[in-house]
Amino acid sequence: MRYPRDLRGYGPNPPHACWPGGANVAVQFVLNYEEGGENNVLHGDQGSEAFLADVIGATPWAGLRHWNIESMYEYGARAGFWRLHRLFTENGLPVTVYGVATALMRAPEQVQAMLDADWEIASHGLKWVEHKDMPREEEAAQIAEAVRLHAVATGSRPLGWYTGRCSVNTVDLVSEEGGFAYISDTYDDDLPYWRVHNAKAQLIIPYTLANNDMRFVTASGFANGEEFFSHLKDTFDCLYREGEEGAPKMMSIGLHCRLVGQPGRFEGLRRFVEYIGGFEKVWVAKRIDIARHWAENYPYQPARLVPSQMDAETFMATFGGVFEHSPFIAQRAFEAELGPVNDTPFGIHFALRNQFRMASEDERLNVLRAHPDLAGKLAAAKRLTESSTAEQASAGLDALTDEERETFTELNTRYVEKFGFPFIIAVRDNTKASIMEAFRRRIENDRDTEFATACAQVERIAQLRIEALYAG
């Protein structure tokens, strides 16, 4: 069963971002321009807007205009935008605008001001409406229309995309539309990453709802500008410190003209702008700059092995022999849940190992019995599997003296008579001498202890085989 969510990401060792100038953090100010694109019967919608306005707990008014909320949105266009525009232009800071296409079409002076300031204008969809229940075909049509109107309003098509009120289909549909340097409808990382859809890689630059002024009008959010500043400062301090320690990240800040554009809230943002101005090694960038930097420094590299994307035949051909003569382990892993977390050597070993652990004791015993004796008759007759042959040769077990061979034969016989399965050890972790020492020591164990030890060694052998598959 394919599980599509990626709960691993970069794991414990993310790439070094290599931001320009050796910056410890890349800061992005994102201004969402939605005013004039929100739900409104004047726009052909079924009711009024109720989201992200200073009427907490508002609900849409079916078939009616909500005068108060309309005017709150209008504040953003009429006053808030210009307050924010002055802040960023006076400080020479680049901005990315998430522009709703229909809102941009109703904002001639604001759009020109964005262009004159050399701000990036990315697409924020056709309308500022909910997409979760929108049929796939309708959403695709709206994406195409958003791109068309965006080019009309701004003079060029958008290179970035963020719907915000998206559906489960949005990122796929925008990837299929094509022509985007990045998509931002995720909140799942501090760094960009590549996402593959229909065999094509699309760069994702995650966004934020944490460092976002929307929390001024949501539960457990910011009560005032000082709380907003404090949160932004703490986020910046953490990321800057991590950058100093060798793991630079990016910091996205989400803004709305009608929210942080209000004077009391605005002061928190202004203090943050002043605060980061006191630091060196800070790259304030547009998101398109981030996208170009990442594409140049970390271009997409297709993985050679992607277990979660394999069909049954390919999966079994690749991993069926990882557990010696026991393909049922791989079969069960394939039939269970596989996702992106299982596409690394550690991840696929985890999936296979878990099936081995969930097997019955008799099944695990049969897996142990499927392993050959070390330097035994099968080895002498050259009847080992290719993996076993290479493993035993790596420790020199294919080139024993007569005395060593006699000793192994004696120990093998005693061990099997006592435990009912052959002595198993991950020979690639050992030398001939350490194997002999472990053999003499473990033969004195009780059966339960040795059964557990042998199973652990089987798991280790499987891990080493998988690592060899990925390395090859």
PDB file of C-alpha atoms in Angstrom, residues 36 57 60 148 150 227 274 285 295 313 323-324 342 403 411 436 463:
ATOM      1  CA  GLY A  36     -10.766  42.587  -3.820  1.00  0.00           C
ATOM      2  CA  GLY A  57     -15.904  33.793  14.671  1.00  0.00           C
ATOM      3  CA  PRO A  60     -20.422  33.686   5.658  1.00  0.00           C
ATOM      4  CA  ARG A 148      -3.644  34.411 -17.602  1.00  0.00           C
ATOM      5  CA  HIS A 150      -1.791  37.603 -13.566  1.00  0.00           C
ATOM      6  CA  GLU A 227       3.818  39.526  20.846  1.00  0.00           C
ATOM      7  CA  GLU A 274      15.121  47.117  12.731  1.00  0.00           C
ATOM      8  CA  ALA A 285      15.527  37.554  -0.363  1.00  0.00           C
ATOM      9  CA  ALA A 295      17.958  25.058  -8.409  1.00  0.00           C
ATOM     10  CA  GLU A 313       7.976  -7.492  -9.633  1.00  0.00           C
ATOM     11  CA  PHE A 323      16.681 -12.047   3.985  1.00  0.00           C
ATOM     12  CA  GLU A 324      18.414 -15.285   2.991  1.00  0.00           C
ATOM     13  CA  ASN A 342      11.011   3.868   3.265  1.00  0.00           C
ATOM     14  CA  GLU A 403      43.255 -26.330  10.662  1.00  0.00           C
ATOM     15  CA  LEU A 411      32.016 -25.496  15.918  1.00  0.00           C
ATOM     16  CA  MET A 436      36.025 -17.234  15.734  1.00  0.00           C
ATOM     17  CA  GLN A 463      20.922  -3.895   6.562  1.00  0.00           C
TER      18      GLN A 463
END
